[in-house]
Amino acid sequence: MQAFSNERGLPIVEAMIRTIQDNKTHLSEIDGMIGDGDHGTNMNKGFTLCEERLQAMDASFLEGLQVLGDILFSEIGGSMGPIYGTIFMEMAGAVKTPSRIDEHAFLAMLEAGIAGLDEIIEAKVGDKTLMDVLLPARDAFSGAVRDGKDFRQALDDMVQACVAGRDATVGMVARFGRSSRLGERSRGVLDAGAASCCLLLQAMAKGINELLEDV
Amino acid sequence: MQAFSNERGLPIVEAMIRTIQDNKTHLSEIDGMIGDGDHGTNMNKGFTLCEERLQAMDASFLEGLQVLGDILFSEIGGSMGPIYGTIFMEMAGAVKTPSRIDEHAFLAMLEAGIAGLDEIIEAKVGDKTLMDVLLPARDAFSGAVRDGKDFRQALDDMVQACVAGRDATVGMVARFGRSSRLGERSRGVLDAGAASCCLLLQAMAKGINELLEDV
Amino acid sequence: MQRIINRPDYVVEDMLKGFLKAHSDLVVATSNSRVVRAVGDTEGRVGVVTGGGSGHKPAFIGYLGRGMVDAVAVGEVFSSPTAGAFLDAFREANGGKGVACLYGNYSGDNMNVKLAMKMAKREGIEIRTVVANDDVASAPKGQSEKRRGVAGEILMWKVGGAKAASGATLDEVIAVAQKAIDQTKSIGIGLSPCTLPAVGHPNFEIQEGTMEVGIGHHGEPGIAVHTLESANVMAEKMLDVILPDQPFSEGDEVAVLVSGLGATPVMELYILFGEVEEKLKEKGIRISRSYVGNYFTSLEMMGVTLTLMKLDDELKACLDAEADTVGLKSFPGKHSV
Amino acid sequence: MQRIINRPDYVVEDMLKGFLKAHSDLVVATSNSRVVRAVGDTEGRVGVVTGGGSGHKPAFIGYLGRGMVDAVAVGEVFSSPTAGAFLDAFREANGGKGVACLYGNYSGDNMNVKLAMKMAKREGIEIRTVVANDDVASAPKGQSEKRRGVAGEILMWKVGGAKAASGATLDEVIAVAQKAIDQTKSIGIGLSPCTLPAVGHPNFEIQEGTMEVGIGHHGEPGIAVHTLESANVMAEKMLDVILPDQPFSEGDEVAVLVSGLGATPVMELYILFGEVEEKLKEKGIRISRSYVGNYFTSLEMMGVTLTLMKLDDELKACLDAEADTVGLKSFPGKHSV
Ligand SMILES: Nc1ncnc2c1ncn2[C@@H]1O[C@H](COP(=O)(O)OP(=O)(O)O)[C@@H](O)[C@H]1O
Ligand SMILES: Nc1ncnc2c1ncn2[C@@H]1O[C@H](COP(=O)(O)OP(=O)(O)O)[C@@H](O)[C@H]1O
Ligand SMILES: [Mg+2]
Ligand SMILES: [Mg+2]
Ligand SMILES: [Mg+2]
Ligand SMILES: [Mg+2]
């Protein structure tokens, strides 16, 4: 069985922060096509605040996610604060401070993050939002686990589903958020939230991969 | 001695109204160079209201002036209402409903009009306002009367002084009214109020001339 | 961008600094820099909370004060406040009898309020919400859950705030605020765009010589772009949408709120009001309360919103109750009739 | 011209129609269509009159009401009311104890008031005037008789109106209104021009990226055109002119009025107020009353006026007295401290 140490898992959160910082301009550009062009700025503000907060502490993976969630909750308004804030807070609270996180624990975290969203948003697959990445990712990961694949393989499946989900948003008409006002005109470009969600899950998978140990 | 009938003197007021109506655009154009371009409109509004009012009555010359003054007082704000309103109301009240108006009565009217202005404005000759026409006109008329010239000659002298006074405003710097804000930049064009005052006194002189009888 | 600002990214901070100083008789800062509360406490009565993006002055913080709103969560310009700010606003407004959160139907606000409510519940604070959806142009009649909240929110706050101040229960406050917004319909006309200081250029367009009927408070597209018309025709076009929607009909008594969007001279708001009054009178609808001014703005947008509320005795009593806020002061017994 | 009007030449008529309907609790029409008066009478006390051109909402008619102005003469847009209107306003406001005519120093207004006073005297109505000249940028210090009246007029009306409402004599009302304006200094900054509906295009220019320091309420040229600066620098430039003029100095207690010129978002007025407050505090000048909003506008001009009044106990009492007008409502004992 494969797992990673919660205690030494902070690099995963740091990788997530870095990918948002590195793609700030790119994300805003995508948002600019059919939204108001601030998605990169919004995300970067929250993730960078998190980076600063983490520097002053010696956090575990779950604590890192909790800090990220807290900061999005308290510092980022609009829609990204509550959506990503909920995902990360719920993920952080899903498992009771285990020393090691295996694929079952990680699946429980994904499930909890999505369950939390249920209370605040309505978007489903096909609505051109970050749910087009998040839900297929969870499905791919849980399918792999059900099929007996190992953590590493399940993460690979998840990343593949993320990319496919993100790219599928190009052909969709936005039904939630700012770009939904454009109706048909929203078709033809990526959804910004889907793009950031894909980046975050990719960074998470890569970060976990690097820390995975056979136990 | 020359005089005209007050009873049959309304055509003089009508001529004054006509000259303002005919020169409406011209007066606004002059005002537009160093003012706000509404002098013709302002004057036309008041004089045309007066025309309407007079149509419904059978007024004498003095009554006509009184109506003109009243309308300027009650319907025209800004600076033209009180200035011309005062002039015409005071002129109308200067002599006690005589059957005939001779040069002495007319001089008394001019004096009264100017005296009335004393209470509301400060402009003197040289300040680039209608006073550059009105004061020289009075001086010319009273000089002629003092020199024993007849009414007709005195009116001619007055009109000459009007034109000279109006033209002299070109070289002046405005010290009152809207154009005074321009300082030196107000030099080089006519003053709109001087132009209208000249037109009005010219129309008055012409109208009186046509009604003058030797008595 | 001809604006009076320091740092484009910190206009909200800089504005709050001035606001708190200018109105220290009415409002106070809290431990959360994005939460402002009214002076005085809510001990033993229901607290009233609202919140929303900045740039709508006097909304939202301008309605803090006796008889209206107790705490406000303040967002960035045209952007929802954080869930944390809503939570802290709930805490500030909680006097032990629960909190009525009366806010506008925008997806960010909805999410942040819901998340904050979840947290508040854990602390044992009872929160209930009324979501304003008075903008009839933002979705068809059957889909009122999709409609945005605009200037009608002010009447909802006034009514809910008066009820809370009277010592009513949370159920009663929520019921009357819900009735207030259910009986209130609004529509906007946009005549020029506006520029967010941090962006530096308008993010939507309105062509000179045209008007956007049904525009939203952030420039959300309306239902039609028409050639610019006279105030008379504007009033007609707005009433044509609002009246059948409620519906408002002969014999009804209404409150009318005409709010400028920021840059339209107030003189013109009265011209529009005059036209609305005439048309309503023709239809036998009686205006018994009227509000004309810049009540809920969108930075320096030109344009106007028209709001009608169908009155009954309870709503009238709540509108007339004493209130003392920056944006709306009313003396007991003083109102337009 | 993106405006809400019917006939460009009749905006004042159309506005008055709406205004009188909207505020029938506060104001009434009179036999002169250009004179509006407050409800209630002035029997046995001094009446307060003002008047001026239209386009400055809420000034002038917005300050009609209990504790402030009793009758207003209404002019065309940016143009003095007629002498006849001032005379009728005097008649309306006369309750047998004389009338205080508190107006701004513009040549048209001066002439029309003087002419109307002459007529009023014949009818035995006693009129005395105070001429507001608070705009320090409109003439050098020694020539205050040439200075225009701007937003400081509101404080003059408030003080004079409160005194008149208290039953004071005409002498006392005039004395306190004169003191009010003598202790009040203002300056404006213009950021964009405005367009008179009847003209259809701006009649002055302000280049993008510049600001006109000392601009008048009708776009009268200021004392300097500068590159557009931050709110902080604007506050500094304005105070640099105002403070030495009075002078205002350490230990003084002041009222501050920040008024938008029409199209500047109110958010920005608070940003400016925040800067002013900070700078005054540094100098040991204490703000004890503050007013921030669109109190005296110039159609849709962008920009702001800053007004400071040096307070004493009498002025404070008059500012705090109850008043109920469209533009300014104050509750007894309620004020910024
Ligand atoms: N109601 C919603 N439900 C689900 N996702 C949403 C919703 N609103 C926005 N989003 C997501 O948020 C993204 C935009 O985020 P961002 O630009 O940061 O916020 P804003 O739209 O407030 O400017 C969209 O691309 C979409 O994926
Ligand atoms: N204070 C004043 N004293 C004397 N004449 C004045 C004064 N103000 C204006 N005028 C006269 O009025 C004329 C302008 O009139 P008009 O354009 O109708 O009024 P406004 O300046 O209000 O637009 C000027 O050309 C000048 O002759
Ligand atoms: Mg945004
Ligand atoms: Mg965005
Ligand atoms: Mg003019
Ligand atoms: Mg002119």
mmCIF file of C-alpha atoms in Angstrom, chain C residues 1-6 10-12 14-26 39 54-55 57-58 66 77 189-192 197 206-211 228-234 262-275 277-278 281 290-292 294 297 299-300 302-304 322-326 329-332 334-337, chain D residues 1-6 10-12 14-26 39 54-55 57-58 66 77 189-192 197 206-211 228-234 262-275 277-278 281 290-292 294 297 299-300 302-304 322-326 329-332 334-337:
data_model
loop_
_atom_site.group_PDB
_atom_site.id
_atom_site.type_symbol
_atom_site.label_atom_id
_atom_site.label_comp_id
_atom_site.label_asym_id
_atom_site.label_seq_id
_atom_site.Cartn_x
_atom_site.Cartn_y
_atom_site.Cartn_z
ATOM 1 C CA MET C 1 -9.990 58.130 -15.222
ATOM 2 C CA GLN C 2 -10.774 61.413 -13.443
ATOM 3 C CA ARG C 3 -11.061 60.124 -9.916
ATOM 4 C CA ILE C 4 -10.399 61.110 -6.331
ATOM 5 C CA ILE C 5 -8.455 58.127 -5.080
ATOM 6 C CA ASN C 6 -5.114 57.201 -3.634
ATOM 7 C CA TYR C 10 -7.229 50.082 -1.816
ATOM 8 C CA VAL C 11 -10.206 52.310 -2.481
ATOM 9 C CA VAL C 12 -12.378 50.344 -0.071
ATOM 10 C CA ASP C 14 -9.422 54.371 2.113
ATOM 11 C CA MET C 15 -13.156 54.955 1.834
ATOM 12 C CA LEU C 16 -13.865 53.132 5.096
ATOM 13 C CA LYS C 17 -11.293 55.245 6.903
ATOM 14 C CA GLY C 18 -13.116 58.411 5.881
ATOM 15 C CA PHE C 19 -16.582 56.965 6.405
ATOM 16 C CA LEU C 20 -15.895 55.844 9.945
ATOM 17 C CA LYS C 21 -14.439 59.240 10.843
ATOM 18 C CA ALA C 22 -17.212 61.217 9.189
ATOM 19 C CA HIS C 23 -20.041 59.298 10.810
ATOM 20 C CA SER C 24 -18.720 58.369 14.202
ATOM 21 C CA ASP C 25 -22.092 59.374 15.623
ATOM 22 C CA LEU C 26 -23.791 56.592 13.662
ATOM 23 C CA VAL C 39 -23.588 52.424 17.332
ATOM 24 C CA SER C 54 -18.599 48.448 -2.597
ATOM 25 C CA GLY C 55 -19.263 51.237 -5.067
ATOM 26 C CA LYS C 57 -22.931 54.383 -1.815
ATOM 27 C CA PRO C 58 -24.952 55.126 0.254
ATOM 28 C CA ARG C 66 -31.093 53.236 14.384
ATOM 29 C CA VAL C 77 -15.781 47.160 -5.438
ATOM 30 C CA ILE C 189 -32.041 52.212 -17.399
ATOM 31 C CA GLY C 190 -28.323 52.674 -18.070
ATOM 32 C CA LEU C 191 -27.025 55.693 -19.979
ATOM 33 C CA SER C 192 -23.283 55.392 -19.495
ATOM 34 C CA PRO C 197 -10.648 52.213 -10.128
ATOM 35 C CA ILE C 206 -23.357 52.068 -23.765
ATOM 36 C CA GLN C 207 -23.286 53.852 -27.101
ATOM 37 C CA GLU C 208 -24.006 57.592 -27.084
ATOM 38 C CA GLY C 209 -27.585 58.051 -28.247
ATOM 39 C CA THR C 210 -28.752 54.726 -26.837
ATOM 40 C CA MET C 211 -30.070 53.518 -23.507
ATOM 41 C CA LEU C 228 -32.236 57.291 -26.239
ATOM 42 C CA GLU C 229 -35.732 58.565 -25.511
ATOM 43 C CA SER C 230 -37.336 61.364 -23.508
ATOM 44 C CA ALA C 231 -37.958 61.017 -19.779
ATOM 45 C CA ASN C 232 -41.594 60.503 -20.607
ATOM 46 C CA VAL C 233 -40.895 57.497 -22.813
ATOM 47 C CA MET C 234 -38.351 56.119 -20.344
ATOM 48 C CA GLY C 262 -24.386 57.955 -9.692
ATOM 49 C CA ALA C 263 -23.713 60.567 -12.344
ATOM 50 C CA THR C 264 -27.178 61.525 -13.525
ATOM 51 C CA PRO C 265 -28.046 65.007 -12.229
ATOM 52 C CA VAL C 266 -30.656 64.777 -9.478
ATOM 53 C CA MET C 267 -32.721 67.330 -11.384
ATOM 54 C CA GLU C 268 -33.345 64.612 -13.943
ATOM 55 C CA LEU C 269 -34.461 62.100 -11.344
ATOM 56 C CA TYR C 270 -37.242 64.523 -10.480
ATOM 57 C CA ILE C 271 -38.144 64.900 -14.142
ATOM 58 C CA LEU C 272 -38.504 61.133 -14.359
ATOM 59 C CA PHE C 273 -40.462 61.002 -11.112
ATOM 60 C CA GLY C 274 -42.855 63.618 -12.471
ATOM 61 C CA GLU C 275 -43.551 61.429 -15.493
ATOM 62 C CA GLU C 277 -46.395 60.085 -11.086
ATOM 63 C CA GLU C 278 -48.524 61.224 -13.984
ATOM 64 C CA LYS C 281 -52.274 58.593 -11.571
ATOM 65 C CA SER C 290 -41.780 58.798 -2.470
ATOM 66 C CA TYR C 291 -38.001 58.744 -2.421
ATOM 67 C CA VAL C 292 -35.979 60.503 -5.123
ATOM 68 C CA ASN C 294 -28.987 58.762 -5.257
ATOM 69 C CA THR C 297 -25.574 53.876 -7.086
ATOM 70 C CA LEU C 299 -19.986 54.369 -9.125
ATOM 71 C CA GLU C 300 -20.288 57.051 -11.820
ATOM 72 C CA MET C 302 -25.403 57.545 -15.631
ATOM 73 C CA GLY C 303 -28.908 56.210 -15.436
ATOM 74 C CA VAL C 304 -31.676 55.466 -13.021
ATOM 75 C CA GLU C 322 -38.082 56.743 12.826
ATOM 76 C CA ALA C 323 -34.701 55.980 11.306
ATOM 77 C CA ASP C 324 -31.364 57.692 11.494
ATOM 78 C CA THR C 325 -28.802 56.593 8.916
ATOM 79 C CA VAL C 326 -26.505 58.389 6.495
ATOM 80 C CA LYS C 329 -33.369 59.657 7.801
ATOM 81 C CA SER C 330 -37.009 59.686 8.631
ATOM 82 C CA PHE C 331 -38.868 61.570 11.255
ATOM 83 C CA PRO C 332 -41.786 59.870 12.917
ATOM 84 C CA LYS C 334 -43.146 62.618 8.337
ATOM 85 C CA HIS C 335 -43.678 61.271 4.883
ATOM 86 C CA SER C 336 -44.927 62.193 1.435
ATOM 87 C CA VAL C 337 -48.656 61.807 0.939
ATOM 88 C CA MET D 1 -25.834 63.995 -24.146
ATOM 89 C CA GLN D 2 -27.048 60.954 -22.191
ATOM 90 C CA ARG D 3 -29.754 62.608 -20.145
ATOM 91 C CA ILE D 4 -33.164 61.968 -18.657
ATOM 92 C CA ILE D 5 -35.129 64.951 -19.889
ATOM 93 C CA ASN D 6 -38.105 65.833 -21.998
ATOM 94 C CA TYR D 10 -38.058 73.218 -19.978
ATOM 95 C CA VAL D 11 -35.974 71.096 -17.613
ATOM 96 C CA VAL D 12 -36.691 73.425 -14.704
ATOM 97 C CA ASP D 14 -40.361 69.492 -15.559
ATOM 98 C CA MET D 15 -38.093 69.097 -12.544
ATOM 99 C CA LEU D 16 -40.329 71.281 -10.358
ATOM 100 C CA LYS D 17 -43.374 69.225 -11.306
ATOM 101 C CA GLY D 18 -41.686 66.094 -10.022
ATOM 102 C CA PHE D 19 -40.126 67.763 -6.996
ATOM 103 C CA LEU D 20 -43.398 69.214 -5.753
ATOM 104 C CA LYS D 21 -45.138 65.857 -6.120
ATOM 105 C CA ALA D 22 -42.336 63.874 -4.513
ATOM 106 C CA HIS D 23 -42.014 66.113 -1.468
ATOM 107 C CA SER D 24 -45.529 67.311 -0.816
ATOM 108 C CA ASP D 25 -44.899 66.653 2.870
ATOM 109 C CA LEU D 26 -42.176 69.304 2.927
ATOM 110 C CA VAL D 39 -45.111 73.816 4.328
ATOM 111 C CA SER D 54 -31.050 75.393 -11.101
ATOM 112 C CA GLY D 55 -28.770 72.414 -11.617
ATOM 113 C CA LYS D 57 -29.633 69.820 -6.449
ATOM 114 C CA PRO D 58 -30.289 69.430 -3.571
ATOM 115 C CA ARG D 66 -38.561 73.128 9.025
ATOM 116 C CA VAL D 77 -30.163 76.213 -15.115
ATOM 117 C CA ILE D 189 -11.518 70.872 -7.612
ATOM 118 C CA GLY D 190 -13.032 70.146 -11.012
ATOM 119 C CA LEU D 191 -12.330 66.858 -12.808
ATOM 120 C CA SER D 192 -14.784 67.003 -15.702
ATOM 121 C CA PRO D 197 -29.360 70.424 -21.438
ATOM 122 C CA ILE D 206 -10.997 69.865 -18.300
ATOM 123 C CA GLN D 207 -8.367 67.748 -19.998
ATOM 124 C CA GLU D 208 -8.191 64.073 -19.003
ATOM 125 C CA GLY D 209 -5.275 63.689 -16.620
ATOM 126 C CA THR D 210 -5.602 67.207 -15.212
ATOM 127 C CA MET D 211 -7.585 68.831 -12.417
ATOM 128 C CA LEU D 228 -4.318 64.913 -11.730
ATOM 129 C CA GLU D 229 -3.082 63.913 -8.289
ATOM 130 C CA SER D 230 -4.018 61.439 -5.567
ATOM 131 C CA ALA D 231 -6.760 62.218 -3.063
ATOM 132 C CA ASN D 232 -4.029 62.848 -0.536
ATOM 133 C CA VAL D 233 -2.424 65.561 -2.636
ATOM 134 C CA MET D 234 -5.798 67.032 -3.538
ATOM 135 C CA GLY D 262 -22.482 65.560 -9.175
ATOM 136 C CA ALA D 263 -20.793 62.649 -10.913
ATOM 137 C CA THR D 264 -17.959 61.750 -8.569
ATOM 138 C CA PRO D 265 -18.738 58.479 -6.779
ATOM 139 C CA VAL D 266 -19.572 59.145 -3.129
ATOM 140 C CA MET D 267 -16.987 56.534 -2.188
ATOM 141 C CA GLU D 268 -14.359 59.003 -3.337
ATOM 142 C CA LEU D 269 -15.775 61.826 -1.251
ATOM 143 C CA TYR D 270 -15.086 59.667 1.776
ATOM 144 C CA ILE D 271 -11.574 58.955 0.572
ATOM 145 C CA LEU D 272 -10.978 62.695 0.366
ATOM 146 C CA PHE D 273 -12.594 63.271 3.750
ATOM 147 C CA GLY D 274 -10.286 60.668 5.267
ATOM 148 C CA GLU D 275 -7.269 62.567 3.963
ATOM 149 C CA GLU D 277 -9.290 64.518 8.591
ATOM 150 C CA GLU D 278 -5.772 63.193 8.904
ATOM 151 C CA LYS D 281 -5.567 66.280 13.061
ATOM 152 C CA SER D 290 -18.923 66.436 9.308
ATOM 153 C CA TYR D 291 -21.050 66.297 6.194
ATOM 154 C CA VAL D 292 -20.024 64.145 3.232
ATOM 155 C CA ASN D 294 -23.678 65.459 -2.853
ATOM 156 C CA THR D 297 -23.763 69.941 -7.186
ATOM 157 C CA LEU D 299 -25.169 68.928 -12.890
ATOM 158 C CA GLU D 300 -22.915 65.984 -13.833
ATOM 159 C CA MET D 302 -16.949 65.390 -11.596
ATOM 160 C CA GLY D 303 -15.111 66.947 -8.717
ATOM 161 C CA VAL D 304 -15.549 68.086 -5.175
ATOM 162 C CA GLU D 322 -33.576 69.852 14.352
ATOM 163 C CA ALA D 323 -34.162 70.277 10.636
ATOM 164 C CA ASP D 324 -36.250 68.399 8.144
ATOM 165 C CA THR D 325 -35.459 69.086 4.509
ATOM 166 C CA VAL D 326 -34.798 66.927 1.463
ATOM 167 C CA LYS D 329 -32.165 66.193 8.004
ATOM 168 C CA SER D 330 -30.883 66.443 11.489
ATOM 169 C CA PHE D 331 -32.154 64.975 14.660
ATOM 170 C CA PRO D 332 -31.830 66.971 17.836
ATOM 171 C CA LYS D 334 -27.435 63.854 16.712
ATOM 172 C CA HIS D 335 -24.201 64.868 15.100
ATOM 173 C CA SER D 336 -20.705 63.687 14.363
ATOM 174 C CA VAL D 337 -18.256 64.153 17.139
#
